[in-house]
Short mmCIF file of C-alpha atoms in Angstrom, two decimals:
data_model
loop_
_atom_site.label_atom_id
_atom_site.label_comp_id
_atom_site.label_asym_id
_atom_site.label_seq_id
_atom_site.Cartn_x
_atom_site.Cartn_y
_atom_site.Cartn_z
CA MET A 1 -19.62 -6.33 -6.28
CA GLN A 2 -16.66 -4.50 -6.93
CA GLN A 3 -14.38 -2.38 -4.56
CA TYR A 4 -11.09 0.07 -4.03
CA SER A 5 -9.07 2.06 -1.49
CA LEU A 6 -6.68 4.97 -2.05
CA PHE A 7 -3.51 4.63 0.19
CA ILE A 8 -1.21 7.31 1.02
CA LEU A 9 2.43 5.78 1.05
CA PRO A 10 3.04 4.25 3.35
CA PHE A 11 0.04 5.27 5.24
CA ILE A 12 -3.67 4.95 4.40
CA LEU A 13 -6.00 7.94 4.79
CA ASP A 14 -9.51 6.18 6.38
CA GLN A 15 -13.07 5.70 5.73
CA ILE A 16 -12.57 6.47 2.23
CA SER A 17 -13.25 2.48 1.10
CA THR A 18 -16.38 2.67 -1.54
CA GLN A 19 -18.53 0.22 -3.14
CA LEU A 20 -19.19 -0.29 -6.55
CA SER A 21 -21.73 -1.76 -8.42
CA PRO A 22 -23.11 -4.26 -5.70
CA ILE A 23 -24.42 -7.50 -8.21
CA ILE A 24 -27.63 -8.33 -5.68
CA LYS A 25 -28.66 -11.90 -6.01
CA GLN A 26 -30.49 -14.27 -4.01
CA THR A 27 -29.36 -14.83 -0.34
CA ILE A 28 -27.07 -17.54 -0.34
CA LYS A 29 -25.03 -19.58 2.98
CA PHE A 30 -21.87 -20.39 1.30
CA GLY A 31 -21.06 -20.91 -2.47
CA ASN A 32 -17.98 -23.25 -2.24
CA ASP A 33 -16.21 -25.85 0.32
CA LYS A 34 -13.21 -23.36 -0.29
CA GLY A 35 -14.23 -20.18 1.61
CA PRO A 36 -14.58 -16.50 -0.15
CA ARG A 37 -12.15 -15.67 -2.35
CA ALA A 38 -11.04 -11.42 -3.35
CA ARG A 39 -8.77 -10.93 -6.33
CA ILE A 40 -6.86 -7.35 -6.17
CA LEU A 41 -5.68 -5.55 -8.47
CA LEU A 42 -2.85 -3.66 -6.84
CA VAL A 43 -1.81 -0.20 -8.51
CA GLY A 44 1.26 2.01 -7.57
CA ASP A 45 0.38 5.69 -8.86
CA HIS A 46 2.61 8.33 -10.69
CA SER A 47 3.46 9.84 -7.22
CA LEU A 48 4.40 6.71 -5.53
CA PHE A 49 6.97 5.89 -8.76
CA GLU A 50 8.10 8.91 -8.25
CA LYS A 51 8.57 9.34 -5.09
CA PHE A 52 10.91 5.85 -5.28
CA PHE A 53 12.44 7.04 -8.06
CA GLY A 54 14.20 9.73 -6.34
CA LEU A 55 14.78 7.16 -3.44
CA TYR A 56 16.81 5.42 -5.96
CA GLY A 57 18.97 7.97 -7.27
CA GLU A 58 16.77 8.94 -10.50
CA ASP A 59 17.61 5.37 -12.25
CA GLU A 60 14.01 4.32 -13.51
CA TYR A 61 14.78 0.78 -13.74
CA ALA A 62 15.89 0.73 -9.80
CA ALA A 63 12.92 2.70 -8.68
CA TYR A 64 10.29 -0.05 -11.11
CA ASN A 65 12.43 -2.66 -9.59
CA GLY A 66 12.08 -1.32 -5.32
CA LEU A 67 8.73 -0.27 -5.83
CA SER A 68 7.48 -3.72 -7.41
CA LEU A 69 8.99 -5.28 -4.68
CA TYR A 70 7.57 -3.07 -1.72
CA LEU A 71 3.94 -3.54 -3.15
CA ASN A 72 4.91 -7.59 -3.38
CA GLY A 73 6.21 -7.18 0.03
CA ILE A 74 2.11 -5.30 0.96
CA PHE A 75 0.53 -7.43 -0.48
CA SER A 76 2.46 -10.95 0.93
CA GLN A 77 1.85 -9.04 4.44
CA LEU A 78 -1.73 -7.79 3.78
CA LYS A 79 -2.41 -12.11 2.66
CA SER A 80 -0.40 -12.74 6.48
CA VAL A 81 -3.24 -10.88 8.16
CA PHE A 82 -6.13 -12.97 6.40
CA ASP A 83 -4.57 -16.27 5.47
CA ASN A 84 -5.27 -18.78 7.43
CA GLN A 85 -4.96 -16.40 10.19
CA LEU A 86 -8.59 -14.93 10.64
CA TYR A 87 -10.93 -17.72 10.25
CA PHE A 88 -14.56 -16.76 9.91
CA PHE A 89 -17.56 -19.84 10.60
CA ASN A 90 -15.27 -21.78 12.03
CA LYS A 91 -14.31 -22.69 8.34
CA PHE A 92 -13.48 -20.43 6.11
CA SER A 93 -11.06 -17.78 5.85
CA LEU A 94 -10.77 -14.73 3.36
CA ARG A 95 -8.13 -16.21 0.17
CA LEU A 96 -6.78 -12.90 -1.05
CA GLU A 97 -5.39 -13.29 -4.49
CA MET A 98 -3.22 -10.68 -6.51
CA VAL A 99 -4.38 -10.59 -10.45
CA GLY A 100 -0.69 -10.21 -12.46
CA VAL A 101 1.97 -8.02 -10.98
CA PRO A 102 1.48 -4.85 -9.33
CA MET A 103 0.33 -2.43 -11.97
CA ILE A 104 2.81 0.74 -11.45
CA ILE A 105 1.86 3.83 -13.15
CA LEU A 106 5.06 5.14 -14.86
CA ARG A 107 3.19 8.41 -16.77
CA PRO A 108 1.18 11.37 -14.85
CA GLU A 109 -1.45 11.28 -18.01
CA ASP A 110 -2.36 7.44 -17.34
CA CYS A 111 -2.62 8.22 -13.33
CA PRO A 112 -5.93 8.03 -11.71
CA LEU A 113 -4.88 10.72 -9.75
CA ARG A 114 -2.84 13.09 -11.34
CA GLY A 115 -4.14 12.26 -14.75
CA PRO A 116 -7.13 14.44 -14.05
CA LEU A 117 -4.80 16.64 -11.29
CA GLN A 118 -2.63 17.57 -14.81
CA ASN A 119 -5.64 19.08 -16.04
CA PHE A 120 -6.98 20.74 -13.47
CA ILE A 121 -3.75 22.44 -12.94
CA SER A 122 -3.34 23.23 -16.52
CA GLN A 123 -7.11 24.69 -16.86
CA HIS A 124 -6.59 26.92 -13.57
CA TYR A 125 -3.31 27.70 -12.62
CA LEU A 126 -1.82 28.74 -16.40
CA ASP A 127 -5.16 30.49 -17.23
CA LYS A 128 -5.10 32.11 -13.68
CA ILE A 129 -1.59 33.47 -14.57
CA ASN A 130 -1.76 34.23 -17.36
CA THR A 131 -4.98 36.21 -16.65
CA THR A 132 -3.29 38.02 -13.95
CA LEU A 133 -0.55 39.69 -16.47
CA ILE A 134 -3.00 40.26 -18.89
CA ASN A 135 -4.94 42.24 -16.57
CA SER A 136 -3.00 43.73 -14.13
CA SER A 137 -3.90 47.59 -13.41
CA ILE A 138 -0.55 48.59 -13.31
CA PRO A 139 2.84 48.05 -15.64
CA LEU A 140 4.92 45.50 -14.04
CA THR A 141 8.01 44.80 -14.11
CA ASN A 142 10.04 41.96 -15.17
CA SER A 143 10.77 41.30 -10.93
CA SER A 144 6.61 41.39 -10.39
CA ILE A 145 6.09 38.87 -13.14
CA GLN A 146 8.91 36.96 -11.04
CA LEU A 147 7.00 37.27 -8.42
CA GLN A 148 3.91 36.44 -9.81
CA LEU A 149 5.46 33.26 -11.13
CA GLU A 150 7.35 32.02 -8.11
CA LYS A 151 3.24 32.89 -5.86
CA GLN A 152 2.11 30.47 -8.77
CA GLN A 153 4.73 28.04 -9.04
CA LYS A 154 4.42 26.99 -4.95
CA GLN A 155 0.65 26.80 -5.42
CA MET A 156 0.98 24.29 -8.24
CA ASN A 157 3.51 22.75 -6.68
CA TYR A 158 1.01 22.10 -3.56
CA VAL A 159 -1.85 21.11 -5.27
CA TRP A 160 0.39 18.39 -7.87
CA ARG A 161 1.05 16.91 -3.83
CA SER A 162 -1.90 16.73 -2.45
CA LEU A 163 -5.46 15.69 -3.45
CA ASP A 164 -9.00 16.26 -1.29
CA SER A 165 -9.97 12.23 -0.58
CA LEU A 166 -13.28 13.26 -1.48
CA VAL A 167 -12.57 14.42 -4.91
CA ALA A 168 -9.57 11.09 -4.98
CA VAL A 169 -12.60 8.65 -4.62
CA GLN A 170 -14.37 10.26 -7.52
CA TRP A 171 -11.25 10.50 -9.62
CA ALA A 172 -10.80 6.53 -8.94
CA SER A 173 -13.88 5.51 -9.68
CA GLN A 174 -13.70 7.12 -13.02
CA TRP A 175 -10.29 6.15 -14.25
CA VAL A 176 -12.04 2.24 -13.71
CA LYS A 177 -15.29 3.20 -15.41
CA GLN A 178 -13.34 4.67 -18.68
CA ASN A 179 -10.31 2.03 -18.64
CA GLU A 180 -12.64 -1.48 -17.27
CA PRO A 181 -14.72 -1.23 -20.61
CA THR A 182 -11.51 -1.51 -22.86
CA GLY A 183 -9.89 -4.27 -21.09
CA ASN A 184 -6.94 -2.22 -19.44
CA LEU A 185 -7.74 -3.78 -16.17
CA PRO A 186 -7.91 -7.37 -15.07
CA MET A 187 -11.32 -8.87 -13.67
CA HIS A 188 -11.05 -8.42 -9.93
CA GLU A 189 -13.02 -7.90 -6.52
CA HIS A 190 -11.28 -5.13 -4.89
CA LEU A 191 -9.17 -2.02 -6.36
CA MET A 192 -6.32 -0.42 -4.18
CA ILE A 193 -4.59 2.42 -5.33
CA ILE A 194 -1.33 3.07 -3.42
CA THR A 195 -0.24 6.79 -3.69
CA ALA A 196 2.11 9.29 -2.32
CA LEU A 197 -0.32 12.17 -2.68
CA ASP A 198 -1.30 13.79 0.32
CA LEU A 199 -5.18 12.98 0.42
CA LEU A 200 -6.90 15.83 2.17
CA SER A 201 -10.47 15.28 4.67
CA HIS A 202 -12.67 18.37 4.88
CA ARG A 203 -11.00 19.41 7.57
CA ASN A 204 -7.09 19.71 5.37
CA ASP A 205 -5.59 17.87 6.98
CA SER A 206 -4.10 14.40 6.32
CA SER A 207 -5.24 12.33 9.32
CA THR A 208 -3.29 9.14 8.20
CA GLN A 209 -2.00 6.52 10.48
CA GLY A 210 -0.34 3.50 10.58
CA MET A 211 1.96 0.85 8.47
CA ALA A 212 0.34 0.29 4.54
CA TYR A 213 -0.38 -3.20 5.03
CA ILE A 214 -2.17 -3.25 8.21
CA VAL A 215 -4.28 -0.37 7.27
CA ALA A 216 -4.96 -2.06 4.26
CA ALA A 217 -6.08 -4.80 5.90
CA HIS A 218 -8.05 -2.53 7.98
CA GLU A 219 -9.77 -0.51 4.79
CA LEU A 220 -10.45 -4.38 3.19
CA ALA A 221 -12.51 -5.33 6.72
CA HIS A 222 -14.47 -1.79 5.99
CA SER A 223 -15.09 -3.31 2.78
CA ILE A 224 -16.24 -6.56 3.88
CA GLY A 225 -19.01 -5.26 6.10
CA ALA A 226 -16.89 -4.31 9.73
CA SER A 227 -17.56 -0.98 11.29
CA HIS A 228 -15.00 0.57 13.21
CA ASP A 229 -14.68 -0.15 17.11
CA GLY A 230 -16.29 1.19 19.57
CA PHE A 231 -19.58 2.80 17.33
CA GLY A 232 -22.52 1.12 15.89
CA GLU A 233 -22.58 -2.10 15.92
CA SER A 234 -19.35 -2.51 17.18
CA GLU A 235 -20.16 -0.43 20.14
CA ASN A 236 -19.25 -3.17 22.51
CA CYS A 237 -16.08 -3.72 21.40
CA SER A 238 -13.87 -0.93 22.81
CA ALA A 239 -11.71 1.14 20.98
CA ARG A 240 -9.43 1.15 23.55
CA GLN A 241 -8.15 -2.51 22.86
CA ASN A 242 -6.41 -1.22 19.62
CA PHE A 243 -8.22 -4.30 17.24
CA LEU A 244 -7.87 -3.80 13.73
CA MET A 245 -10.62 -1.88 13.43
CA THR A 246 -9.94 0.88 15.68
CA PRO A 247 -10.25 4.11 14.55
CA VAL A 248 -6.73 4.76 15.41
CA SER A 249 -4.12 2.45 15.65
CA ALA A 250 -0.80 3.07 17.98
CA SER A 251 2.41 1.72 18.53
CA HIS A 252 2.69 2.34 22.38
CA PRO A 253 -0.80 1.33 23.36
CA PHE A 254 -0.82 0.47 27.52
CA ASP A 255 -4.38 0.82 28.86
CA ALA A 256 -5.15 0.54 32.73
CA LYS A 257 -8.16 -2.14 32.04
CA PHE A 258 -6.78 -3.94 29.05
CA GLY A 259 -2.99 -3.82 29.44
CA ASP A 260 -0.74 -3.83 26.44
CA THR A 261 -2.88 -4.22 23.24
CA PHE A 262 0.16 -3.36 20.27
CA GLY A 263 -0.67 -6.90 19.43
CA ASN A 264 -4.28 -6.72 19.00
CA ALA A 265 -3.82 -4.42 15.71
CA PHE A 266 -3.22 -7.14 13.59
CA ILE A 267 -6.15 -9.13 14.74
CA LEU A 268 -10.10 -8.71 14.73
CA SER A 269 -12.15 -7.95 17.06
CA LYS A 270 -15.11 -10.14 18.09
CA CYS A 271 -17.72 -7.61 16.53
CA SER A 272 -15.95 -6.81 13.49
CA LYS A 273 -15.47 -10.84 13.19
CA GLN A 274 -19.53 -10.99 13.57
CA GLN A 275 -20.20 -8.07 11.04
CA ILE A 276 -17.71 -9.73 8.23
CA GLU A 277 -19.27 -13.39 8.74
CA ASP A 278 -22.69 -11.72 8.39
CA PHE A 279 -21.74 -9.94 5.21
CA PHE A 280 -20.58 -13.10 3.94
CA ASN A 281 -24.15 -14.30 4.55
CA SER A 282 -25.59 -12.35 2.23
CA SER A 283 -26.00 -11.38 -1.16
CA ASP A 284 -23.61 -8.72 -1.27
CA SER A 285 -20.74 -11.35 -1.13
CA ASN A 286 -21.88 -13.68 -3.83
CA CYS A 287 -19.26 -12.45 -6.37
CA LEU A 288 -16.37 -13.65 -3.69
CA TRP A 289 -17.51 -17.21 -3.45
CA SER A 290 -17.76 -16.97 -7.19
CA GLU A 291 -14.56 -19.18 -8.71
CA GLU A 292 -15.21 -18.17 -11.98
CA GLU A 293 -12.26 -16.61 -13.63
CA GLY A 294 -13.59 -15.87 -17.24
CA LYS A 295 -11.63 -13.95 -19.83
CA ASN A 296 -8.22 -12.01 -18.18
CA LEU A 297 -8.07 -9.41 -20.93
CA PHE A 298 -4.17 -7.88 -18.66
CA TRP A 299 -2.22 -10.63 -19.49
CA SER A 300 -2.82 -10.57 -23.17
CA MET A 301 -3.29 -6.93 -23.49
CA LEU A 302 -0.08 -5.97 -20.70
CA GLU A 303 2.64 -8.66 -21.49
CA GLU A 304 4.99 -6.38 -22.55
CA GLU A 305 5.14 -4.82 -18.88
CA PHE A 306 4.32 -7.70 -17.02
CA GLN A 307 7.83 -8.91 -18.56
CA LEU A 308 9.47 -5.54 -17.98
CA SER A 309 8.33 -6.60 -13.86
CA LEU A 310 9.69 -9.86 -14.16
CA ASN A 311 13.06 -8.72 -15.32
CA ALA A 312 13.14 -6.37 -12.76
CA LEU A 313 12.38 -8.79 -9.79
CA THR A 314 14.90 -10.92 -11.17
CA LYS A 315 17.69 -8.54 -12.36
CA ASN A 316 21.55 -9.39 -11.85
CA GLY A 317 20.26 -13.18 -10.08
CA SER A 318 18.84 -11.72 -7.18
CA ASN A 319 17.21 -13.98 -5.03
CA THR A 320 14.17 -12.49 -4.11
CA PHE A 321 11.24 -13.28 -5.40
CA LEU A 322 12.26 -16.17 -6.97
CA PHE A 323 10.72 -18.90 -9.19
CA ASP A 324 9.34 -22.30 -7.48
CA ASP A 325 11.66 -23.54 -10.15
CA GLU A 326 15.09 -22.15 -10.55
CA ASN A 327 15.38 -23.28 -14.02
CA TYR A 328 11.92 -22.37 -15.33
CA LEU A 329 12.72 -20.14 -18.43
CA LEU A 330 10.94 -16.52 -19.74
CA GLU A 331 9.77 -18.58 -23.01
CA GLU A 332 7.56 -20.80 -20.64
CA GLU A 333 6.79 -17.50 -18.75
CA LYS A 334 5.21 -16.70 -22.49
CA GLN A 335 3.69 -19.44 -23.05
CA LEU A 336 1.74 -19.15 -19.54
CA LEU A 337 0.69 -15.57 -20.73
CA ASN A 338 -1.39 -17.35 -23.60
CA ASN A 339 -2.81 -20.02 -21.55
CA LYS A 340 -6.47 -18.79 -20.34
CA ASN A 341 -7.21 -21.46 -18.30
CA ARG A 342 -4.09 -21.46 -16.03
CA LYS A 343 -4.87 -22.31 -12.57
CA GLU A 344 -2.23 -24.44 -10.78
CA GLU A 345 0.16 -23.10 -13.27
CA GLU A 346 0.05 -19.47 -11.76
CA ILE A 347 3.35 -17.85 -10.50
CA LYS A 348 4.32 -18.72 -6.95
CA PHE A 349 7.28 -16.84 -5.44
CA LEU A 350 9.09 -17.48 -2.38
CA LYS A 351 8.33 -15.85 0.82
CA ILE A 352 11.21 -13.33 1.15
CA LEU A 353 9.58 -11.02 4.00
CA PRO A 354 9.99 -7.39 3.12
CA GLY A 355 12.26 -6.20 5.93
CA GLU A 356 14.67 -8.57 4.10
CA GLN A 357 14.81 -6.63 1.21
CA PHE A 358 14.05 -2.68 2.45
CA ASN A 359 16.34 -2.33 5.73
CA PRO A 360 15.41 0.27 8.52
CA SER A 361 17.24 2.96 6.66
CA ARG A 362 15.52 2.40 4.04
CA GLN A 363 12.08 1.81 5.51
CA CYS A 364 13.06 5.61 7.12
CA GLN A 365 13.54 7.00 3.75
CA ILE A 366 9.91 5.44 2.41
CA ALA A 367 7.81 6.57 4.92
CA PHE A 368 9.88 10.49 5.52
CA GLY A 369 12.32 10.82 2.65
CA PRO A 370 15.67 10.11 0.80
CA SER A 371 17.29 12.37 3.71
CA TYR A 372 16.19 10.27 6.22
CA GLY A 373 17.74 7.13 7.94
CA LEU A 374 17.73 4.96 11.10
CA CYS A 375 17.61 6.49 14.75
CA GLN A 376 21.25 6.17 16.53
CA ARG A 377 19.93 8.12 19.51
CA ILE A 378 20.24 5.88 22.45
CA ASP A 379 17.51 7.85 24.30
CA PHE A 380 14.84 7.68 21.38
CA LEU A 381 15.58 3.88 20.62
CA LEU A 382 14.75 2.68 24.70
CA LEU A 383 11.28 4.62 24.56
CA THR A 384 10.13 0.99 23.16
CA SER A 385 9.97 -2.14 25.15
CA ASP A 386 10.89 -4.00 21.83
CA PRO A 387 13.09 -2.85 19.07
CA CYS A 388 10.69 -3.98 16.23
CA ARG A 389 7.21 -1.86 17.49
CA ARG A 390 8.40 1.59 16.74
CA LEU A 391 10.76 2.67 13.54
CA TRP A 392 12.77 5.89 14.82
CA CYS A 393 13.62 7.72 11.85
CA LYS A 394 16.06 10.75 11.76
CA ASP A 395 16.69 14.27 9.36
CA ARG A 396 20.26 13.44 8.11
CA ARG A 397 20.60 17.23 7.59
CA GLN A 398 19.95 18.30 11.11
CA ARG A 399 21.91 18.20 13.78
CA ARG A 400 23.74 15.08 14.65
CA TRP A 401 21.58 15.29 18.36
CA GLY A 402 18.32 16.41 16.57
CA PRO A 403 15.52 14.76 17.66
CA CYS A 404 14.04 11.49 15.87
CA GLU A 405 10.74 11.12 14.16
CA THR A 406 8.38 8.32 14.15
CA LYS A 407 4.74 7.92 13.00
CA GLY A 408 1.43 6.94 15.31
CA PHE A 409 2.14 3.45 14.23
CA LEU A 410 5.39 2.60 12.31
CA PRO A 411 6.62 -1.17 12.97
CA LEU A 412 9.58 -2.25 11.48
CA MET A 413 8.92 -4.32 8.69
CA ASP A 414 8.47 -8.08 8.96
CA GLY A 415 11.59 -10.11 8.34
CA SER A 416 13.51 -7.06 9.93
CA ASN A 417 16.63 -7.98 11.38
CA CYS A 418 16.59 -7.29 15.33
CA GLY A 419 19.91 -9.44 16.70
CA ASP A 420 21.26 -12.56 16.07
CA GLN A 421 19.13 -14.79 13.90
CA LYS A 422 16.35 -12.95 14.85
CA TRP A 423 13.81 -10.84 13.22
CA CYS A 424 10.95 -8.40 13.70
CA ILE A 425 7.31 -10.06 12.79
CA ARG A 426 4.13 -8.00 14.17
CA GLY A 427 5.91 -5.86 15.59
CA GLN A 428 8.01 -8.32 18.15
CA CYS A 429 11.43 -9.21 17.74
CA ARG A 430 11.28 -13.32 17.21
CA GLN A 431 13.56 -16.21 16.63
CA MET A 432 12.60 -16.92 13.37
CA PRO A 433 14.79 -19.55 11.89
CA GLY A 434 12.49 -20.16 8.83
CA ILE A 435 13.54 -16.63 7.68
CA SER A 436 16.39 -17.06 4.41
CA GLU A 437 19.76 -16.52 5.32
CA GLU A 438 19.83 -14.89 1.27
CA GLY A 439 16.99 -12.16 2.30
CA ASN A 440 19.76 -11.10 5.02
CA LYS A 441 22.38 -11.08 2.49
CA ASN A 442 20.20 -8.67 0.42
CA SER A 443 18.67 -6.24 3.49
CA ASN A 444 22.45 -6.07 4.42
CA ASN A 445 23.62 -4.81 0.64
CA GLU A 446 21.00 -2.68 1.15
CA GLU A 447 22.22 -1.13 4.40
CA ASN A 448 25.80 -0.73 3.32
CA LYS A 449 23.84 1.26 -0.41
CA SER A 450 22.59 3.29 1.67
CA SER A 451 24.82 4.32 4.20
CA GLY A 452 27.29 5.00 1.37
CA LYS A 453 29.60 2.06 2.16
#
């Protein structure tokens, strides 16, 4: 069973996960003693790389490094929602494994969404411009031609940065079908494409919500059988309780009946849990119970891209995502790439949380754009009871006392500093002595860079 999701950075458009080519076998109860496993192929598309390229001063290497860290951070937090947290049948949790390293698309023609989009723009808009100029009933002056070109350019720019969500799903499906037979994609059960494109609904609105890893978990739960709380088989679980499968998450939820429900956003309701257990007990989940590795062509065909990512993650002696063994040599890593039987020899990274790597100002830039920084207005900051619950950002191009901005569900990233020896974890400021001092040092350096110090 192969599935995929499309993401808007740092948000996701709901209800566009689709199941491809389900494997139907006999009904099983449990396939192994370890529980279900889903191998995730994480793809950052060209629009996402383009966004980070702008955030990092058009430095391609720095952008690749930053995006690699960001995607690894999303995955580590996604794992934190499922691994050893959500238990099914009182026995198993869903084990998530990322295959290889995040795949970052550097060229638009290779992108699952921008490749077809590039062809569409070329065929539609450029032909339309030529037709307009040729078929004009009156002679066009240079200024008239310029106006026509500017109008078409604005339309092309809009099309280049937005896409109908259903079309996006179709193009993603085509991309998978084109690349899997050639061995360009590693073996996986679930593909997540993260994009900075604005994915539009049939009402022509983007309907985006939430922090990336929370809505990634939401969409993954859809793919393993869970529906929205308050609807269908989950109608007995109120959406007002703000569990993971609520249709719309909120950072500041208080319900007269259920009280403060913010913490529920990171866990499943009993209805969702039951639906997922039903899925795991059906033949549709057979592939998730298999431990078969098979031949992973990704490692042999994309060794050069892996080495680029490896170098980016360890640039300048960074302590972020260090190998467990400090003396681990790249030459030994090359040997692992050719080892088809590697299991326990998989690369293991130390757990440095994304908030330690991306300070709040950088988080604002990722959420809103390069001109944004952390809001300093006390009146906005006091609107939330916990500093980790909602990230407030300010457009630095606006006047100093202009309003700050946020999103419907935008907690600070896990690992963000919120006081002396305190860090944000799941939207709450906590005393967490286990978080590394080196991670804080990296975050402080990032803060100084983004503030121009």
